[in-house]
Amino acid sequence: MNKIKMVTPLVEMDGDEMTRILWQMIKDELLLPYIDLKTDYYDLGLEKRNETNDKITMDSALATLKYGVAVKCATITPNAARMSEYNLKEMWKSPNGTIRAALDGTVFRAPIIVKGIEPCVKNWKKPITLARHAYGDVYKNTEMKISKKGKAELVFTDEDGNETRETIHVFDGPGIIQGMHNTEKSISSFAKSCFNYALDTKQDLWFSTKDTISKKYDHTFKDIFQEIYESEYKEKFEEAGITYFYTLIDDAVARVMKNAGGFIWACKNYDGDVMSDMVSSAFGSLAMMTSVLVSPSGVYEYEAAHGTVQRHYYKHLAGEETSTNSVATIFAWTGALRKRGELDAIPALINFADKLEQATISTIESGKMTKDLALITSLKDVTVLNSQNFIKEIRNTLETLL
Ligand code: NAP
Ligand code: MG
């Protein structure tokens, strides 16, 4: 069989622990036999990040900006325990944070739907993709505890020293205050990423805030989205037959529960944090959730939503069998390959990505799956496979589809 040729390299970001093991298995079994894989490889494993003083992470982000599409393996975000475990020079920052900052992107998370793993919400038939704004608000706040009577004010001092003041509250006893911010630049990037991704995936876009209560802060989000929509996207949306819909966050929550899915829900940072965990757990499993970082300039970085599955890695190191679910990592690859195929006009690559996804889903639907899915499936007589055999089984299915 002739292998599929690629034109532009995919930026490949390798990672840590169990997902690094799966990464190699996926390449060996499901990609390299079929594709003349062209990648610009960056090892974001913690050892390499430590060795390069984390320069490798920035290099991989710059390569992503250059080539336009990346696929990333899960990586360790160091904490105190990792400092001694890996003998680190510094507590290096989260690679995802570094890459997100460089790409100025928004993260879209979508569940992979298979028969036999039913969402808890029975009318959800199609995926609900959550778009979370990843900058500011309560995540970059300043807080104060107030211990006695007094007046709290919001003060802005401009470059020339002019002050604008608003009274927050006149306290007659102890209390608490909080200040937070966002920028028009970041909100605009968020909006553009959302509109682009909606066009890309041909799904309706919902956006929700609490603008009736937060008449300046949340209302600015609503206004920026509306302005950008009217001036840059309205016609494109109409052509694509999709809609942009703004509603209050509480109304959105109520509608989401009654809806069949198949749309993108854009949320502010905190709402997105909370709602993405609700949506992902209601759809079944973190191991069945994909994640893509989309920059406003149309650069894409695909990954799994879960971490490095540390507990399984230690079992693997101890020579024990593991049954780690590789679906989200496989879909990170197919997402990236499909996008590369679209950008470079390589139908064979797009077709391969479709077939590999189909093979993965059919394998599970035929009752062959990893342990995490076997525990929640409604299918009867399932076969629980180990990490390696699950991937081999997907390859068998793939062979019948190609
Ligand atoms: P995790 O790797 O997502 O795993 C947490 C637990 O969820 C696992 O122990 C396992 O449960 C289950 N699980 C997750 N993915 C699975 C899969 N593919 N197949 C089967 N079970 C799966 O989270 P963590 O253990 O909290 O974090 C480990 C490391 O990942 C940390 O160093 C963290 O910094 C990093 N992390 C990276 C990313 C990223 O790069 N995007 C995201 C999150 C976390 P059982 O143990 O019950 O089987
Ligand atoms: Mg969270």
Short mmCIF file of C-alpha atoms and ligand atoms in Angstrom, two decimals:
data_model
loop_
_atom_site.label_atom_id
_atom_site.label_comp_id
_atom_site.label_asym_id
_atom_site.label_seq_id
_atom_site.Cartn_x
_atom_site.Cartn_y
_atom_site.Cartn_z
CA MET A 1 0.00 0.00 0.00
CA ASN A 2 1.21 3.50 -0.82
CA LYS A 3 1.58 5.66 2.22
CA ILE A 4 -0.24 9.00 2.32
CA LYS A 5 2.12 11.89 1.62
CA MET A 6 2.11 15.09 3.61
CA VAL A 7 3.21 18.55 2.46
CA THR A 8 3.58 20.73 5.57
CA PRO A 9 4.88 19.20 8.79
CA LEU A 10 2.62 18.85 11.78
CA VAL A 11 4.11 20.24 14.99
CA GLU A 12 4.41 17.21 17.27
CA MET A 13 4.64 17.87 21.01
CA ASP A 14 5.53 14.72 22.90
CA GLY A 15 4.70 14.50 26.60
CA ASP A 16 4.94 12.54 29.83
CA GLU A 17 4.17 9.31 31.66
CA MET A 18 1.41 6.97 30.46
CA THR A 19 0.28 9.26 27.66
CA ARG A 20 3.86 9.26 26.31
CA ILE A 21 3.69 5.45 26.16
CA LEU A 22 0.32 5.62 24.36
CA TRP A 23 1.71 8.27 22.00
CA GLN A 24 4.37 5.91 20.69
CA MET A 25 1.92 3.00 20.41
CA ILE A 26 -0.51 5.16 18.41
CA LYS A 27 2.23 6.27 16.05
CA ASP A 28 3.61 2.76 15.56
CA GLU A 29 0.29 0.96 15.12
CA LEU A 30 -2.13 3.51 13.69
CA LEU A 31 -0.17 6.21 11.88
CA LEU A 32 3.27 5.21 10.59
CA PRO A 33 2.04 2.15 8.62
CA TYR A 34 -0.34 4.38 6.63
CA ILE A 35 1.12 7.88 6.50
CA ASP A 36 4.50 9.20 5.46
CA LEU A 37 4.33 11.19 8.66
CA LYS A 38 6.00 14.55 8.45
CA THR A 39 6.38 16.21 11.84
CA ASP A 40 8.41 18.95 13.45
CA TYR A 41 9.11 17.10 16.71
CA TYR A 42 9.41 18.73 20.16
CA ASP A 43 9.93 16.66 23.26
CA LEU A 44 7.90 18.42 25.97
CA GLY A 45 8.59 15.60 28.42
CA LEU A 46 9.53 17.13 31.79
CA GLU A 47 13.16 15.99 31.58
CA LYS A 48 13.70 17.81 28.31
CA ARG A 49 11.90 20.91 29.55
CA ASN A 50 14.19 20.95 32.57
CA GLU A 51 17.29 20.38 30.44
CA THR A 52 16.40 23.26 28.08
CA ASN A 53 15.19 25.62 30.84
CA ASP A 54 11.76 25.22 29.24
CA LYS A 55 12.96 26.83 25.99
CA ILE A 56 11.63 23.77 24.13
CA THR A 57 8.05 24.67 25.12
CA MET A 58 8.36 28.18 23.68
CA ASP A 59 10.07 26.76 20.57
CA SER A 60 7.17 24.38 20.02
CA ALA A 61 4.67 27.25 20.38
CA LEU A 62 6.61 29.34 17.84
CA ALA A 63 6.70 26.38 15.44
CA THR A 64 2.91 26.12 15.83
CA LEU A 65 2.54 29.77 14.87
CA LYS A 66 4.77 29.09 11.87
CA TYR A 67 3.12 25.92 10.55
CA GLY A 68 -0.44 26.42 11.83
CA VAL A 69 -1.27 22.98 13.28
CA ALA A 70 0.08 21.09 16.29
CA VAL A 71 -0.75 17.88 18.15
CA LYS A 72 0.17 17.67 21.82
CA CYS A 73 0.57 14.81 24.27
CA ALA A 74 -0.40 15.40 27.92
CA THR A 75 2.42 16.85 30.02
CA ILE A 76 3.21 17.13 33.71
CA THR A 77 2.65 20.52 35.29
CA PRO A 78 5.29 20.45 38.02
CA ASN A 79 4.37 20.81 41.69
CA ALA A 80 6.48 20.32 44.83
CA ALA A 81 6.39 16.52 44.51
CA ARG A 82 7.59 16.66 40.90
CA MET A 83 10.48 18.96 41.88
CA SER A 84 12.15 16.16 43.81
CA GLU A 85 10.87 13.32 41.61
CA TYR A 86 12.51 14.85 38.51
CA ASN A 87 15.22 16.81 40.30
CA LEU A 88 14.03 20.03 38.64
CA LYS A 89 16.01 23.27 38.46
CA GLU A 90 12.78 25.26 38.72
CA MET A 91 9.06 24.68 39.05
CA TRP A 92 8.48 25.12 35.31
CA LYS A 93 5.16 26.62 34.30
CA SER A 94 2.34 24.59 32.78
CA PRO A 95 3.23 23.99 29.09
CA ASN A 96 -0.44 24.47 28.23
CA GLY A 97 -0.38 27.90 29.86
CA THR A 98 2.78 28.87 27.96
CA ILE A 99 1.38 27.67 24.63
CA ARG A 100 -1.99 29.30 25.27
CA ALA A 101 -0.33 32.63 26.04
CA ALA A 102 1.83 32.43 22.88
CA LEU A 103 -1.12 31.55 20.66
CA ASP A 104 -3.56 33.89 22.44
CA GLY A 105 -6.08 31.14 21.97
CA THR A 106 -9.36 29.77 23.25
CA VAL A 107 -9.78 26.14 24.29
CA PHE A 108 -12.68 24.15 22.82
CA ARG A 109 -13.57 20.88 24.49
CA ALA A 110 -15.90 18.36 22.90
CA PRO A 111 -16.97 14.85 23.94
CA ILE A 112 -16.54 11.85 21.64
CA ILE A 113 -19.91 10.17 21.40
CA VAL A 114 -20.23 6.37 21.14
CA LYS A 115 -23.22 4.07 21.44
CA GLY A 116 -23.13 2.31 24.76
CA ILE A 117 -21.69 5.27 26.68
CA GLU A 118 -24.84 7.33 27.11
CA PRO A 119 -24.85 10.88 28.45
CA CYS A 120 -26.58 11.30 31.82
CA VAL A 121 -28.80 13.93 30.19
CA LYS A 122 -31.02 11.71 28.06
CA ASN A 123 -31.91 14.25 25.34
CA TRP A 124 -28.24 15.04 24.55
CA LYS A 125 -27.75 13.31 21.20
CA LYS A 126 -24.89 15.32 19.74
CA PRO A 127 -21.74 16.72 21.33
CA ILE A 128 -21.83 20.01 23.19
CA THR A 129 -18.56 21.86 22.65
CA LEU A 130 -17.50 24.18 25.43
CA ALA A 131 -15.43 27.27 24.60
CA ARG A 132 -13.86 28.75 27.70
CA HIS A 133 -12.27 32.18 27.74
CA ALA A 134 -8.86 31.52 29.28
CA TYR A 135 -7.84 34.97 30.52
CA GLY A 136 -8.65 37.19 33.47
CA ASP A 137 -11.73 37.71 35.65
CA VAL A 138 -11.59 35.90 38.98
CA TYR A 139 -8.44 33.97 37.89
CA LYS A 140 -6.44 37.22 37.97
CA ASN A 141 -8.20 38.88 40.87
CA THR A 142 -7.08 40.96 43.83
CA GLU A 143 -8.89 40.32 47.08
CA MET A 144 -9.01 41.97 50.45
CA LYS A 145 -10.46 41.05 53.82
CA ILE A 146 -12.06 43.99 55.56
CA SER A 147 -11.82 43.89 59.32
CA LYS A 148 -13.72 47.02 60.39
CA LYS A 149 -15.96 49.95 59.39
CA GLY A 150 -14.92 51.95 56.36
CA LYS A 151 -15.42 52.71 52.69
CA ALA A 152 -14.20 50.50 49.83
CA GLU A 153 -13.63 52.23 46.47
CA LEU A 154 -12.70 51.26 42.94
CA VAL A 155 -10.01 53.66 41.68
CA PHE A 156 -8.52 53.91 38.19
CA THR A 157 -5.52 56.20 37.71
CA ASP A 158 -4.70 56.97 34.10
CA GLU A 159 -1.21 57.66 32.72
CA ASP A 160 -1.54 61.37 33.49
CA GLY A 161 -2.51 60.75 37.08
CA ASN A 162 -6.25 61.49 36.70
CA GLU A 163 -8.40 59.38 39.00
CA THR A 164 -11.85 57.88 38.42
CA ARG A 165 -13.58 56.53 41.53
CA GLU A 166 -16.64 54.48 42.35
CA THR A 167 -17.76 53.48 45.80
CA ILE A 168 -17.96 49.71 46.13
CA HIS A 169 -19.48 49.62 49.58
CA VAL A 170 -19.56 51.48 52.85
CA PHE A 171 -18.87 48.81 55.45
CA ASP A 172 -20.34 49.05 58.91
CA GLY A 173 -18.42 45.95 59.98
CA PRO A 174 -16.06 43.24 58.66
CA GLY A 175 -16.44 41.92 55.12
CA ILE A 176 -14.63 41.06 51.89
CA ILE A 177 -13.91 42.77 48.55
CA GLN A 178 -12.52 41.64 45.22
CA GLY A 179 -11.20 43.42 42.13
CA MET A 180 -10.88 41.83 38.72
CA HIS A 181 -10.29 42.84 35.14
CA ASN A 182 -10.29 41.85 31.52
CA THR A 183 -9.04 43.54 28.35
CA GLU A 184 -10.79 44.37 25.10
CA LYS A 185 -7.92 42.71 23.26
CA SER A 186 -8.38 39.39 25.03
CA ILE A 187 -12.18 39.46 24.71
CA SER A 188 -11.88 40.22 20.97
CA SER A 189 -9.48 37.30 20.48
CA PHE A 190 -11.87 35.06 22.36
CA ALA A 191 -14.78 36.19 20.18
CA LYS A 192 -12.87 35.69 16.92
CA SER A 193 -11.66 32.23 17.95
CA CYS A 194 -15.27 31.28 18.72
CA PHE A 195 -16.66 32.62 15.43
CA ASN A 196 -13.87 30.94 13.43
CA TYR A 197 -14.36 27.62 15.19
CA ALA A 198 -18.13 27.74 14.63
CA LEU A 199 -17.58 28.30 10.90
CA ASP A 200 -14.95 25.58 10.82
CA THR A 201 -17.15 22.97 12.45
CA LYS A 202 -20.45 24.31 11.01
CA GLN A 203 -22.12 24.49 14.40
CA ASP A 204 -24.28 27.20 15.96
CA LEU A 205 -22.54 29.38 18.52
CA TRP A 206 -24.11 30.33 21.85
CA PHE A 207 -22.61 32.91 24.15
CA SER A 208 -23.85 33.68 27.63
CA THR A 209 -22.95 36.11 30.43
CA LYS A 210 -24.83 37.89 33.21
CA ASP A 211 -25.08 41.27 31.48
CA THR A 212 -28.39 42.22 33.13
CA ILE A 213 -26.64 42.36 36.50
CA SER A 214 -23.11 43.23 35.38
CA LYS A 215 -24.08 46.16 33.20
CA LYS A 216 -20.54 47.28 32.35
CA TYR A 217 -18.29 44.26 32.82
CA ASP A 218 -20.34 41.44 31.31
CA HIS A 219 -22.09 43.84 28.99
CA THR A 220 -18.74 44.69 27.39
CA PHE A 221 -18.28 40.99 26.55
CA LYS A 222 -21.72 40.93 24.96
CA ASP A 223 -21.08 44.15 22.99
CA ILE A 224 -17.67 43.05 21.70
CA PHE A 225 -19.07 39.73 20.50
CA GLN A 226 -21.99 41.51 18.81
CA GLU A 227 -19.79 44.14 17.09
CA ILE A 228 -17.35 41.55 15.76
CA TYR A 229 -20.21 39.33 14.66
CA GLU A 230 -21.96 42.13 12.74
CA SER A 231 -18.83 43.50 11.10
CA GLU A 232 -16.90 40.34 10.27
CA TYR A 233 -18.96 37.17 10.55
CA LYS A 234 -22.68 37.74 9.97
CA GLU A 235 -22.57 37.05 6.24
CA LYS A 236 -20.26 34.06 6.61
CA PHE A 237 -22.59 32.57 9.23
CA GLU A 238 -25.60 33.05 6.97
CA GLU A 239 -23.77 31.41 4.07
CA ALA A 240 -22.81 28.47 6.28
CA GLY A 241 -26.38 28.19 7.57
CA ILE A 242 -25.40 28.58 11.21
CA THR A 243 -26.49 31.09 13.84
CA TYR A 244 -24.95 33.18 16.60
CA PHE A 245 -27.14 33.36 19.65
CA TYR A 246 -26.60 35.42 22.82
CA THR A 247 -28.51 34.73 26.00
CA LEU A 248 -28.20 35.13 29.77
CA ILE A 249 -26.09 32.46 31.47
CA ASP A 250 -29.03 31.15 33.55
CA ASP A 251 -31.22 30.95 30.47
CA ALA A 252 -28.42 29.16 28.63
CA VAL A 253 -28.07 26.58 31.41
CA ALA A 254 -31.80 25.86 31.28
CA ARG A 255 -31.79 25.58 27.47
CA VAL A 256 -28.70 23.35 27.37
CA MET A 257 -30.45 20.77 29.53
CA LYS A 258 -33.42 20.61 27.14
CA ASN A 259 -31.43 20.75 23.91
CA ALA A 260 -30.21 17.85 21.75
CA GLY A 261 -26.66 19.28 21.51
CA GLY A 262 -24.60 19.86 18.40
CA PHE A 263 -23.56 23.44 19.16
CA ILE A 264 -20.72 25.44 20.71
CA TRP A 265 -21.28 27.13 24.04
CA ALA A 266 -18.92 30.02 24.71
CA CYS A 267 -18.47 30.98 28.35
CA LYS A 268 -16.48 33.46 30.37
CA ASN A 269 -13.54 32.05 32.30
CA TYR A 270 -15.31 30.99 35.51
CA ASP A 271 -18.54 29.87 33.83
CA GLY A 272 -16.43 27.84 31.38
CA ASP A 273 -14.46 26.20 34.18
CA VAL A 274 -17.63 25.08 35.94
CA MET A 275 -19.71 24.22 32.87
CA SER A 276 -16.98 22.26 31.09
CA ASP A 277 -16.63 19.91 34.06
CA MET A 278 -20.40 19.51 34.21
CA VAL A 279 -20.73 18.84 30.48
CA SER A 280 -17.75 16.47 30.33
CA SER A 281 -18.78 14.37 33.31
CA ALA A 282 -22.37 14.22 32.05
CA PHE A 283 -21.08 12.89 28.72
CA GLY A 284 -19.30 10.02 30.44
CA SER A 285 -15.55 10.28 30.78
CA LEU A 286 -12.58 12.63 30.61
CA ALA A 287 -10.84 9.97 28.55
CA MET A 288 -13.45 10.57 25.81
CA MET A 289 -12.99 14.33 25.64
CA THR A 290 -10.96 16.18 23.03
CA SER A 291 -9.55 19.62 23.37
CA VAL A 292 -8.35 22.08 20.76
CA LEU A 293 -6.72 25.43 21.25
CA VAL A 294 -7.71 27.84 18.47
CA SER A 295 -5.98 31.19 18.03
CA PRO A 296 -7.81 34.20 16.57
CA SER A 297 -5.44 34.03 13.59
CA GLY A 298 -6.54 30.47 12.84
CA VAL A 299 -3.74 28.37 14.40
CA TYR A 300 -4.76 25.02 15.94
CA GLU A 301 -3.31 22.84 18.68
CA TYR A 302 -5.05 19.51 19.35
CA GLU A 303 -4.79 17.42 22.51
CA ALA A 304 -6.66 15.13 24.90
CA ALA A 305 -8.50 16.81 27.78
CA HIS A 306 -7.06 14.42 30.40
CA GLY A 307 -3.63 14.42 32.05
CA THR A 308 -0.69 12.02 31.93
CA VAL A 309 -2.55 9.26 33.87
CA GLN A 310 0.22 8.99 36.44
CA ARG A 311 -1.28 6.11 38.44
CA HIS A 312 -1.33 3.88 35.35
CA TYR A 313 2.23 4.87 34.49
CA TYR A 314 3.55 3.62 37.81
CA LYS A 315 1.76 0.33 37.23
CA HIS A 316 3.33 0.19 33.77
CA LEU A 317 6.78 0.87 35.27
CA ALA A 318 6.22 -1.91 37.79
CA GLY A 319 5.62 -4.29 34.89
CA GLU A 320 1.89 -4.57 35.56
CA GLU A 321 -0.72 -4.55 32.81
CA THR A 322 -2.55 -1.28 32.19
CA SER A 323 -5.86 -0.58 30.50
CA THR A 324 -5.49 3.10 29.66
CA ASN A 325 -7.92 4.68 27.24
CA SER A 326 -6.14 6.15 24.20
CA VAL A 327 -9.27 7.49 22.43
CA ALA A 328 -8.82 11.19 23.24
CA THR A 329 -5.16 11.04 22.20
CA ILE A 330 -6.06 9.26 18.94
CA PHE A 331 -8.64 11.98 18.27
CA ALA A 332 -6.03 14.66 18.94
CA TRP A 333 -4.01 13.12 16.10
CA THR A 334 -6.99 12.75 13.77
CA GLY A 335 -8.08 16.33 14.46
CA ALA A 336 -4.61 17.62 13.61
CA LEU A 337 -4.19 15.40 10.54
CA ARG A 338 -7.62 16.38 9.21
CA LYS A 339 -6.87 20.07 9.68
CA ARG A 340 -3.48 19.63 7.95
CA GLY A 341 -5.27 17.83 5.13
CA GLU A 342 -7.79 20.66 4.80
CA LEU A 343 -5.15 23.39 4.79
CA ASP A 344 -2.91 21.57 2.30
CA ALA A 345 -5.79 20.12 0.23
CA ILE A 346 -4.86 16.46 0.77
CA PRO A 347 -8.16 14.51 0.57
CA ALA A 348 -6.41 11.22 1.40
CA LEU A 349 -5.27 12.61 4.73
CA ILE A 350 -8.76 13.89 5.57
CA ASN A 351 -10.23 10.54 4.61
CA PHE A 352 -7.67 8.69 6.75
CA ALA A 353 -8.54 10.85 9.78
CA ASP A 354 -12.25 10.10 9.27
CA LYS A 355 -11.60 6.37 8.94
CA LEU A 356 -9.40 6.19 12.02
CA GLU A 357 -12.08 7.93 14.09
CA GLN A 358 -14.71 5.61 12.67
CA ALA A 359 -12.52 2.58 13.46
CA THR A 360 -12.02 3.77 17.05
CA ILE A 361 -15.74 4.29 17.60
CA SER A 362 -16.77 0.98 15.96
CA THR A 363 -14.23 -0.93 18.04
CA ILE A 364 -15.85 0.36 21.23
CA GLU A 365 -19.37 -0.11 19.89
CA SER A 366 -18.53 -3.73 19.09
CA GLY A 367 -17.86 -4.22 22.80
CA LYS A 368 -14.05 -4.03 22.85
CA MET A 369 -12.85 -1.31 25.17
CA THR A 370 -10.60 -0.25 28.02
CA LYS A 371 -11.51 -0.71 31.65
CA ASP A 372 -12.68 2.86 32.31
CA LEU A 373 -15.36 2.50 29.61
CA ALA A 374 -16.29 -1.06 30.57
CA LEU A 375 -17.22 0.30 34.00
CA ILE A 376 -19.77 2.78 32.59
CA THR A 377 -21.06 1.16 29.41
CA SER A 378 -24.62 -0.03 28.89
CA LEU A 379 -23.37 -2.67 26.40
CA LYS A 380 -23.49 -6.31 27.50
CA ASP A 381 -20.69 -8.89 27.22
CA VAL A 382 -17.85 -6.45 26.76
CA THR A 383 -14.21 -7.44 26.36
CA VAL A 384 -11.83 -5.42 28.51
CA LEU A 385 -8.55 -4.89 26.69
CA ASN A 386 -5.17 -3.69 27.88
CA SER A 387 -3.65 -0.47 26.51
CA GLN A 388 -1.74 -2.20 23.72
CA ASN A 389 -4.45 -4.63 22.65
CA PHE A 390 -7.09 -1.92 22.46
CA ILE A 391 -4.92 -0.03 19.96
CA LYS A 392 -4.23 -3.29 18.05
CA GLU A 393 -7.97 -3.95 17.90
CA ILE A 394 -8.56 -0.47 16.46
CA ARG A 395 -5.94 -1.27 13.84
CA ASN A 396 -7.82 -4.44 12.88
CA THR A 397 -11.01 -2.44 12.45
CA LEU A 398 -9.16 0.22 10.50
CA GLU A 399 -7.77 -2.38 8.08
CA THR A 400 -11.33 -3.40 7.19
CA LEU A 401 -12.28 0.24 6.51
CA LEU A 402 -9.31 1.24 4.34
P1 NAP B 1 -5.24 12.50 34.84
O1 NAP B 1 -3.97 12.15 34.22
O2 NAP B 1 -6.27 13.08 33.94
O3 NAP B 1 -5.83 11.20 35.54
C1 NAP B 1 -6.72 11.19 36.62
C2 NAP B 1 -7.45 9.86 36.69
O4 NAP B 1 -8.47 9.85 35.70
C3 NAP B 1 -6.59 8.67 36.38
O5 NAP B 1 -5.88 8.22 37.49
C4 NAP B 1 -7.62 7.68 35.85
O6 NAP B 1 -8.40 7.12 36.89
C5 NAP B 1 -8.54 8.59 35.05
N1 NAP B 1 -8.09 8.77 33.67
C6 NAP B 1 -7.69 9.93 33.06
N2 NAP B 1 -7.39 9.71 31.80
C7 NAP B 1 -7.58 8.39 31.56
C8 NAP B 1 -7.42 7.55 30.43
N3 NAP B 1 -6.98 8.05 29.27
N4 NAP B 1 -7.70 6.23 30.55
C9 NAP B 1 -8.13 5.73 31.71
N5 NAP B 1 -8.31 6.48 32.83
C10 NAP B 1 -8.04 7.79 32.75
O7 NAP B 1 -5.03 13.56 36.01
P2 NAP B 1 -3.98 13.59 37.22
O8 NAP B 1 -3.63 12.23 37.63
O9 NAP B 1 -4.60 14.53 38.17
O10 NAP B 1 -2.71 14.28 36.62
C11 NAP B 1 -1.55 13.60 36.20
C12 NAP B 1 -0.62 14.61 35.57
O11 NAP B 1 -1.23 15.14 34.40
C13 NAP B 1 -0.29 15.80 36.46
O12 NAP B 1 1.12 15.93 36.54
C14 NAP B 1 -0.92 16.99 35.76
O13 NAP B 1 -0.09 18.12 35.85
C15 NAP B 1 -1.01 16.53 34.34
N6 NAP B 1 -2.10 17.13 33.55
C16 NAP B 1 -1.81 17.50 32.28
C17 NAP B 1 -2.80 17.98 31.45
C18 NAP B 1 -2.43 18.36 30.05
O14 NAP B 1 -1.30 18.25 29.64
N7 NAP B 1 -3.37 18.81 29.27
C19 NAP B 1 -4.12 18.07 31.91
C20 NAP B 1 -4.40 17.66 33.22
C21 NAP B 1 -3.39 17.18 34.02
P3 NAP B 1 -8.05 5.75 37.67
O15 NAP B 1 -6.74 6.01 38.35
O16 NAP B 1 -9.20 5.62 38.59
O17 NAP B 1 -7.95 4.64 36.66
MG MG B 2 -12.13 22.97 36.49
#
